[in-house]
mmCIF file of C-alpha atoms and ligand atoms in Angstrom:
data_model
loop_
_atom_site.group_PDB
_atom_site.id
_atom_site.type_symbol
_atom_site.label_atom_id
_atom_site.label_comp_id
_atom_site.label_asym_id
_atom_site.label_seq_id
_atom_site.Cartn_x
_atom_site.Cartn_y
_atom_site.Cartn_z
ATOM 1 C CA UNK P 806 0.000 0.000 0.000
ATOM 2 C CA UNK P 807 1.239 3.537 -0.822
ATOM 3 C CA UNK P 808 1.776 5.418 2.411
ATOM 4 C CA UNK P 809 0.865 9.055 2.942
ATOM 5 C CA UNK P 810 3.792 11.435 2.345
ATOM 6 C CA UNK P 811 3.899 15.020 3.579
ATOM 7 C CA UNK P 812 5.692 17.574 1.470
ATOM 8 C CA UNK P 813 6.266 20.752 3.549
ATOM 9 C CA UNK P 814 5.648 23.097 0.586
ATOM 10 C CA UNK P 815 2.345 21.595 -0.524
ATOM 11 C CA UNK P 816 1.360 21.181 3.149
ATOM 12 C CA UNK P 817 1.790 24.931 3.677
ATOM 13 C CA UNK P 818 -0.224 25.717 0.542
ATOM 14 C CA UNK P 819 -3.002 23.109 0.773
ATOM 15 C CA UNK P 820 -3.208 22.009 4.416
ATOM 16 C CA UNK P 821 -2.507 24.974 6.691
ATOM 17 C CA UNK P 822 -6.222 25.041 7.575
ATOM 18 C CA UNK P 823 -5.674 21.792 9.548
ATOM 19 C CA UNK P 824 -3.694 23.512 12.296
ATOM 20 C CA UNK P 825 -5.655 26.760 11.956
ATOM 21 C CA UNK P 826 -8.802 24.809 12.867
ATOM 22 C CA UNK P 827 -7.155 23.278 15.941
ATOM 23 C CA UNK P 828 -7.799 26.243 18.256
ATOM 24 C CA UNK P 829 -10.976 24.686 19.706
ATOM 25 C CA UNK P 830 -9.253 21.519 20.829
ATOM 26 C CA UNK P 831 -6.366 23.514 22.335
ATOM 27 C CA UNK P 832 -9.014 25.425 24.299
ATOM 28 C CA UNK P 833 -10.503 22.123 25.502
ATOM 29 C CA UNK P 834 -7.026 20.999 26.600
ATOM 30 C CA UNK P 835 -6.606 24.242 28.608
ATOM 31 C CA UNK P 836 -2.807 23.881 28.828
ATOM 32 C CA UNK P 837 -1.322 25.171 32.102
ATOM 33 C CA UNK P 838 2.164 26.675 32.550
ATOM 34 C CA UNK P 839 4.686 24.041 33.606
ATOM 35 C CA UNK P 840 2.670 21.068 32.382
ATOM 36 C CA UNK P 841 4.512 18.363 30.488
ATOM 37 C CA UNK P 842 2.543 17.641 27.329
ATOM 38 C CA UNK P 843 2.916 15.153 24.496
ATOM 39 C CA UNK P 844 1.714 16.484 21.119
ATOM 40 C CA UNK P 845 0.824 13.285 19.249
ATOM 41 C CA UNK P 846 1.103 13.872 15.512
ATOM 42 C CA UNK P 847 2.591 17.358 15.634
ATOM 43 C CA UNK P 848 2.847 17.867 11.872
ATOM 44 C CA UNK P 849 5.079 20.860 11.236
ATOM 45 C CA UNK P 850 4.615 22.052 14.823
ATOM 46 C CA UNK P 851 2.248 25.000 14.298
ATOM 47 C CA UNK P 852 -0.026 23.956 17.190
ATOM 48 C CA UNK P 853 2.869 22.663 19.301
ATOM 49 C CA UNK P 854 4.120 26.243 19.324
ATOM 50 C CA UNK P 855 0.878 27.440 20.902
ATOM 51 C CA UNK P 856 1.352 24.896 23.734
ATOM 52 C CA UNK P 857 4.924 26.078 24.267
ATOM 53 C CA UNK P 858 3.680 29.678 24.246
ATOM 54 C CA UNK P 859 1.244 28.693 27.029
ATOM 55 C CA UNK P 860 4.282 27.812 29.162
ATOM 56 C CA UNK P 861 4.189 24.015 28.740
ATOM 57 C CA UNK P 862 7.132 21.653 28.266
ATOM 58 C CA UNK P 863 6.150 19.909 25.073
ATOM 59 C CA UNK P 864 7.473 16.771 23.423
ATOM 60 C CA UNK P 865 6.132 16.568 19.872
ATOM 61 C CA UNK P 866 6.043 13.347 17.900
ATOM 62 C CA UNK P 867 5.103 12.505 14.335
ATOM 63 C CA UNK P 868 5.537 9.527 12.037
ATOM 64 C CA UNK P 869 6.748 11.738 9.189
ATOM 65 C CA UNK P 870 10.478 12.650 9.205
ATOM 66 C CA UNK P 871 9.689 15.599 6.886
ATOM 67 C CA UNK P 872 7.138 17.028 9.309
ATOM 68 C CA UNK P 873 9.432 16.465 12.284
ATOM 69 C CA UNK P 874 12.184 18.355 10.428
ATOM 70 C CA UNK P 875 9.726 21.240 9.953
ATOM 71 C CA UNK P 876 8.816 21.200 13.661
ATOM 72 C CA UNK P 877 12.497 21.131 14.672
ATOM 73 C CA UNK P 878 13.129 24.110 12.406
ATOM 74 C CA UNK P 879 10.713 26.003 14.683
ATOM 75 C CA UNK P 880 12.992 25.119 17.616
ATOM 76 C CA UNK P 881 10.645 22.447 19.018
ATOM 77 C CA UNK P 882 11.557 19.162 20.724
ATOM 78 C CA UNK P 883 10.154 16.997 17.907
ATOM 79 C CA UNK P 884 10.882 13.304 17.419
ATOM 80 C CA UNK P 885 9.911 10.609 14.925
ATOM 81 C CA UNK P 886 7.811 7.925 16.622
ATOM 82 C CA UNK P 887 5.028 5.524 15.754
ATOM 83 C CA UNK P 888 2.018 6.627 17.836
ATOM 84 C CA UNK P 889 0.970 2.999 18.307
ATOM 85 C CA UNK P 890 4.215 2.063 20.057
ATOM 86 C CA UNK P 891 5.372 5.065 22.060
ATOM 87 C CA UNK P 892 8.370 4.702 24.362
ATOM 88 C CA UNK P 893 7.002 6.961 27.151
ATOM 89 C CA UNK P 894 5.951 5.663 30.570
ATOM 90 C CA UNK P 895 3.966 7.716 33.131
ATOM 91 C CA UNK P 896 5.559 11.022 32.210
ATOM 92 C CA UNK P 897 2.949 13.396 30.787
ATOM 93 C CA UNK P 898 0.274 15.563 32.398
ATOM 94 C CA UNK P 899 -1.604 15.502 29.094
ATOM 95 C CA UNK P 900 -1.520 13.999 25.620
ATOM 96 C CA UNK P 901 -2.889 16.278 22.915
ATOM 97 C CA UNK P 902 -3.696 15.407 19.311
ATOM 98 C CA UNK P 903 -5.261 17.293 16.409
ATOM 99 C CA UNK P 904 -6.332 15.768 13.080
ATOM 100 C CA UNK P 905 -4.122 12.702 13.353
ATOM 101 C CA UNK P 906 -5.892 9.736 14.962
ATOM 102 C CA UNK P 907 -7.893 8.976 11.791
ATOM 103 C CA UNK P 908 -4.585 8.182 10.048
ATOM 104 C CA UNK P 909 -3.682 5.341 12.410
ATOM 105 C CA UNK P 910 -5.451 2.046 11.822
ATOM 106 C CA UNK P 911 -3.981 0.496 14.971
ATOM 107 C CA UNK P 912 -6.256 2.560 17.212
ATOM 108 C CA UNK P 913 -5.905 0.054 20.058
ATOM 109 C CA UNK P 914 -2.132 0.379 19.897
ATOM 110 C CA UNK P 915 -2.456 4.174 20.143
ATOM 111 C CA UNK P 916 -4.758 3.968 23.156
ATOM 112 C CA UNK P 917 -2.406 1.547 24.940
ATOM 113 C CA UNK P 918 0.556 3.826 24.218
ATOM 114 C CA UNK P 919 -1.219 7.002 25.314
ATOM 115 C CA UNK P 920 -2.548 5.440 28.525
ATOM 116 C CA UNK P 921 0.957 4.257 29.421
ATOM 117 C CA UNK P 922 2.507 7.653 28.595
ATOM 118 C CA UNK P 923 0.169 9.561 30.929
ATOM 119 C CA UNK P 924 0.636 10.094 34.643
ATOM 120 C CA UNK P 925 -2.348 8.921 36.738
ATOM 121 C CA UNK P 926 -4.834 11.793 36.540
ATOM 122 C CA UNK P 927 -3.366 12.859 33.177
ATOM 123 C CA UNK P 928 -5.701 13.802 30.378
ATOM 124 C CA UNK P 929 -6.043 12.774 26.740
ATOM 125 C CA UNK P 930 -7.622 15.544 24.680
ATOM 126 C CA UNK P 931 -7.971 15.170 20.936
ATOM 127 C CA UNK P 932 -9.919 15.847 17.774
ATOM 128 C CA UNK P 933 -9.951 13.843 14.562
ATOM 129 C CA UNK P 934 -12.174 12.716 11.716
ATOM 130 C CA UNK P 935 -15.207 10.757 12.884
ATOM 131 C CA UNK P 936 -17.964 8.721 11.250
ATOM 132 C CA UNK P 937 -19.044 10.130 7.888
ATOM 133 C CA UNK P 938 -15.864 12.165 7.387
ATOM 134 C CA UNK P 939 -15.199 13.100 3.740
ATOM 135 C CA UNK P 940 -17.812 10.534 2.766
ATOM 136 C CA UNK P 941 -18.865 12.307 -0.440
ATOM 137 C CA UNK P 942 -15.258 12.383 -1.595
ATOM 138 C CA UNK P 943 -14.457 8.824 -0.522
ATOM 139 C CA UNK P 944 -17.472 7.340 -2.261
ATOM 140 C CA UNK P 945 -16.667 9.228 -5.469
ATOM 141 C CA UNK P 946 -13.076 7.939 -5.314
ATOM 142 C CA UNK P 947 -14.324 4.379 -4.783
ATOM 143 C CA UNK P 948 -16.556 4.785 -7.883
ATOM 144 C CA UNK P 949 -13.737 6.195 -10.006
ATOM 145 C CA UNK P 950 -11.400 3.390 -8.881
ATOM 146 C CA UNK P 951 -14.088 0.747 -9.501
ATOM 147 C CA UNK P 952 -14.260 1.953 -13.124
ATOM 148 C CA UNK P 953 -10.558 1.003 -13.225
ATOM 149 C CA UNK P 954 -11.224 -2.349 -11.490
ATOM 150 C CA UNK P 955 -9.583 -1.250 -8.233
ATOM 151 C CA UNK P 956 -11.156 -1.818 -4.802
ATOM 152 C CA UNK P 957 -11.003 1.636 -3.195
ATOM 153 C CA UNK P 958 -12.432 0.498 0.150
ATOM 154 C CA UNK P 959 -9.563 -1.984 0.530
ATOM 155 C CA UNK P 960 -7.026 0.823 0.053
ATOM 156 C CA UNK P 961 -8.838 3.368 2.260
ATOM 157 C CA UNK P 962 -6.316 4.364 4.958
ATOM 158 C CA UNK P 963 -8.662 6.158 7.355
ATOM 159 C CA UNK P 964 -10.292 5.254 10.667
ATOM 160 C CA UNK P 965 -13.470 7.264 11.232
ATOM 161 C CA UNK P 966 -15.333 5.843 14.257
ATOM 162 C CA UNK P 967 -18.640 6.918 15.759
ATOM 163 C CA UNK P 968 -18.560 8.635 19.155
ATOM 164 C CA UNK P 969 -20.178 5.551 20.726
ATOM 165 C CA UNK P 970 -17.552 3.196 19.348
ATOM 166 C CA UNK P 971 -14.620 5.419 20.297
ATOM 167 C CA UNK P 972 -15.980 5.983 23.810
ATOM 168 C CA UNK P 973 -16.166 2.201 24.265
ATOM 169 C CA UNK P 974 -12.601 1.850 23.024
ATOM 170 C CA UNK P 975 -11.339 4.558 25.393
ATOM 171 C CA UNK P 976 -13.112 2.887 28.312
ATOM 172 C CA UNK P 977 -11.824 -0.548 27.362
ATOM 173 C CA UNK P 978 -8.307 0.868 27.573
ATOM 174 C CA UNK P 979 -8.944 2.227 31.072
ATOM 175 C CA UNK P 980 -9.818 5.875 30.383
ATOM 176 C CA UNK P 981 -12.674 7.782 31.976
ATOM 177 C CA UNK P 982 -14.398 9.769 29.227
ATOM 178 C CA UNK P 983 -15.321 13.279 30.358
ATOM 179 C CA UNK P 984 -16.804 14.396 27.050
ATOM 180 C CA UNK P 985 -17.033 13.109 23.506
ATOM 181 C CA UNK P 986 -18.914 14.603 20.580
ATOM 182 C CA UNK P 987 -19.171 14.133 16.826
ATOM 183 C CA UNK P 988 -19.995 17.176 14.698
ATOM 184 C CA UNK P 989 -19.992 18.222 11.057
ATOM 185 C CA UNK P 990 -17.337 20.710 9.986
ATOM 186 C CA UNK P 991 -17.751 21.603 6.302
ATOM 187 C CA UNK P 992 -14.257 22.961 5.701
ATOM 188 C CA UNK P 993 -13.394 25.587 3.059
ATOM 189 C CA UNK P 994 -10.444 24.517 0.923
ATOM 190 C CA UNK P 995 -7.620 26.657 -0.474
ATOM 191 C CA UNK P 996 -7.846 24.759 -3.796
ATOM 192 C CA UNK P 997 -10.365 22.304 -5.221
ATOM 193 C CA UNK P 998 -11.110 18.667 -4.445
ATOM 194 C CA UNK P 999 -8.533 17.436 -6.981
ATOM 195 C CA UNK P 1000 -5.859 19.403 -5.061
ATOM 196 C CA UNK P 1001 -7.196 18.019 -1.773
ATOM 197 C CA UNK P 1002 -6.880 14.460 -3.088
ATOM 198 C CA UNK P 1003 -3.326 15.060 -4.255
ATOM 199 C CA UNK P 1004 -2.399 16.427 -0.819
ATOM 200 C CA UNK P 1005 -4.279 14.046 1.481
ATOM 201 C CA UNK P 1006 -5.148 10.844 -0.384
ATOM 202 C CA UNK P 1007 -1.865 9.243 -1.480
ATOM 203 C CA UNK P 1008 -2.892 5.724 -0.350
ATOM 204 C CA UNK P 1009 -5.998 5.868 -2.580
ATOM 205 C CA UNK P 1010 -4.332 7.541 -5.586
ATOM 206 C CA UNK P 1011 -1.379 5.176 -5.208
ATOM 207 C CA UNK P 1012 -3.518 2.242 -6.328
ATOM 208 C CA UNK P 1013 -3.234 3.414 -9.952
ATOM 209 C CA UNK P 1014 -0.246 4.415 -12.099
ATOM 210 C CA UNK P 1015 1.164 7.883 -11.433
ATOM 211 C CA UNK P 1016 0.377 9.128 -14.937
ATOM 212 C CA UNK P 1017 -3.351 8.431 -14.423
ATOM 213 C CA UNK P 1018 -3.789 10.065 -10.997
ATOM 214 C CA UNK P 1019 -4.506 13.640 -12.081
ATOM 215 C CA UNK P 1020 -7.227 12.450 -14.445
ATOM 216 C CA UNK P 1021 -8.849 10.421 -11.662
ATOM 217 C CA UNK P 1022 -8.666 13.380 -9.255
ATOM 218 C CA UNK P 1023 -10.356 15.614 -11.849
ATOM 219 C CA UNK P 1024 -13.035 12.991 -12.492
ATOM 220 C CA UNK P 1025 -13.764 12.903 -8.741
ATOM 221 C CA UNK P 1026 -13.773 16.710 -8.604
ATOM 222 C CA UNK P 1027 -16.412 16.864 -11.333
ATOM 223 C CA UNK P 1028 -18.513 14.158 -9.659
ATOM 224 C CA UNK P 1029 -18.606 15.863 -6.235
ATOM 225 C CA UNK P 1030 -18.915 19.471 -7.460
ATOM 226 C CA UNK P 1031 -22.734 19.560 -7.096
ATOM 227 C CA UNK P 1032 -22.362 18.740 -3.365
ATOM 228 C CA UNK P 1033 -19.053 20.398 -2.419
ATOM 229 C CA UNK P 1034 -18.808 23.543 -4.552
ATOM 230 C CA UNK P 1035 -20.804 26.675 -5.108
ATOM 231 C CA UNK P 1036 -19.805 29.926 -6.762
ATOM 232 C CA UNK P 1037 -20.272 31.947 -3.572
ATOM 233 C CA UNK P 1038 -18.406 29.691 -1.109
ATOM 234 C CA UNK P 1039 -15.949 27.959 -3.453
ATOM 235 C CA UNK P 1040 -14.860 24.410 -2.555
ATOM 236 C CA UNK P 1041 -15.221 22.705 0.799
ATOM 237 C CA UNK P 1042 -14.677 19.191 2.175
ATOM 238 C CA UNK P 1043 -17.387 17.369 4.120
ATOM 239 C CA UNK P 1044 -15.293 16.858 7.265
ATOM 240 C CA UNK P 1045 -16.727 15.618 10.527
ATOM 241 C CA UNK P 1046 -14.835 15.915 13.808
ATOM 242 C CA UNK P 1047 -14.792 13.620 16.789
ATOM 243 C CA UNK P 1048 -13.644 15.648 19.796
ATOM 244 C CA UNK P 1049 -13.093 14.215 23.255
ATOM 245 C CA UNK P 1050 -11.508 14.679 26.652
ATOM 246 C CA UNK P 1051 -10.615 11.569 28.658
ATOM 247 C CA UNK P 1052 -8.574 10.938 31.792
ATOM 248 C CA UNK P 1053 -6.283 8.188 33.000
ATOM 249 C CA UNK P 1054 -7.820 7.561 36.436
ATOM 250 C CA UNK P 1055 -5.735 8.188 39.552
ATOM 251 C CA UNK P 1056 -6.162 4.587 40.669
ATOM 252 C CA UNK P 1057 -6.898 1.521 38.564
ATOM 253 C CA UNK P 1058 -10.208 -0.106 39.552
ATOM 254 C CA UNK P 1059 -10.040 -3.340 41.547
HETATM 255 C C1 BEZ K 1776 -9.473 14.931 8.208
HETATM 256 O O1 BEZ K 1776 -8.776 15.747 8.803
HETATM 257 O O2 BEZ K 1776 -10.616 14.650 8.561
HETATM 258 C C2 BEZ K 1776 -8.941 14.228 7.048
HETATM 259 C C3 BEZ K 1776 -7.720 14.527 6.543
HETATM 260 C C4 BEZ K 1776 -7.253 13.826 5.490
HETATM 261 C C5 BEZ K 1776 -7.976 12.836 4.939
HETATM 262 C C6 BEZ K 1776 -9.213 12.533 5.447
HETATM 263 C C7 BEZ K 1776 -9.701 13.241 6.496
#
């Protein structure tokens, strides 16, 4: 399977809205001066900087060496790690994550790692794509791939759970869930849906030869235009967000 690659230049041009839209989840985290925080999936560090500016000691991790290089260039303590097998044990007051958890299929591995990384009483506050996220786009990609005899669903890299399912998973891993909510966030795009696909959907586009990808992206763009474009608003993506705050309890039950 083609893995997602992040190119810092196209990220800045096509994906800056991802960190810009993270202010609400930072507010939910309510970072306090002196807290030790893990930013899980820091990207190029734009939101990590806001945690540092709040007076926190932040360790930022990401699976992408390119993104970690970008975060380090901002002077941040950024490291390459797999979120599903973190090396940290009982050291953070909070784990924070924005727009990342839907990229990691081993969601149980992430929850084990995060629970272990937190101090008792530590909080896990995050936002990511939930059930129904980019469904119009995904279904149109599946259709376009099916016309080329490719199974799009089998190549779909994303994990978009319902709030009920994710709450159960958090609880199964020992967390107490303080709040969890799923909401629609139709998100204006800097380009069109073909640009969005080329920035965010490498695992899907990677199922066909490189020379055919632009044509497929344009076919999808034309198919979704009636739902995701109008002359007044331009293009948007049909994002949903799953936002939650959970806590590692002070004492394990039993
Ligand atoms: C999201 O942030 O919801 C998202 C990003 C890339 C692909 C799919 C969804």
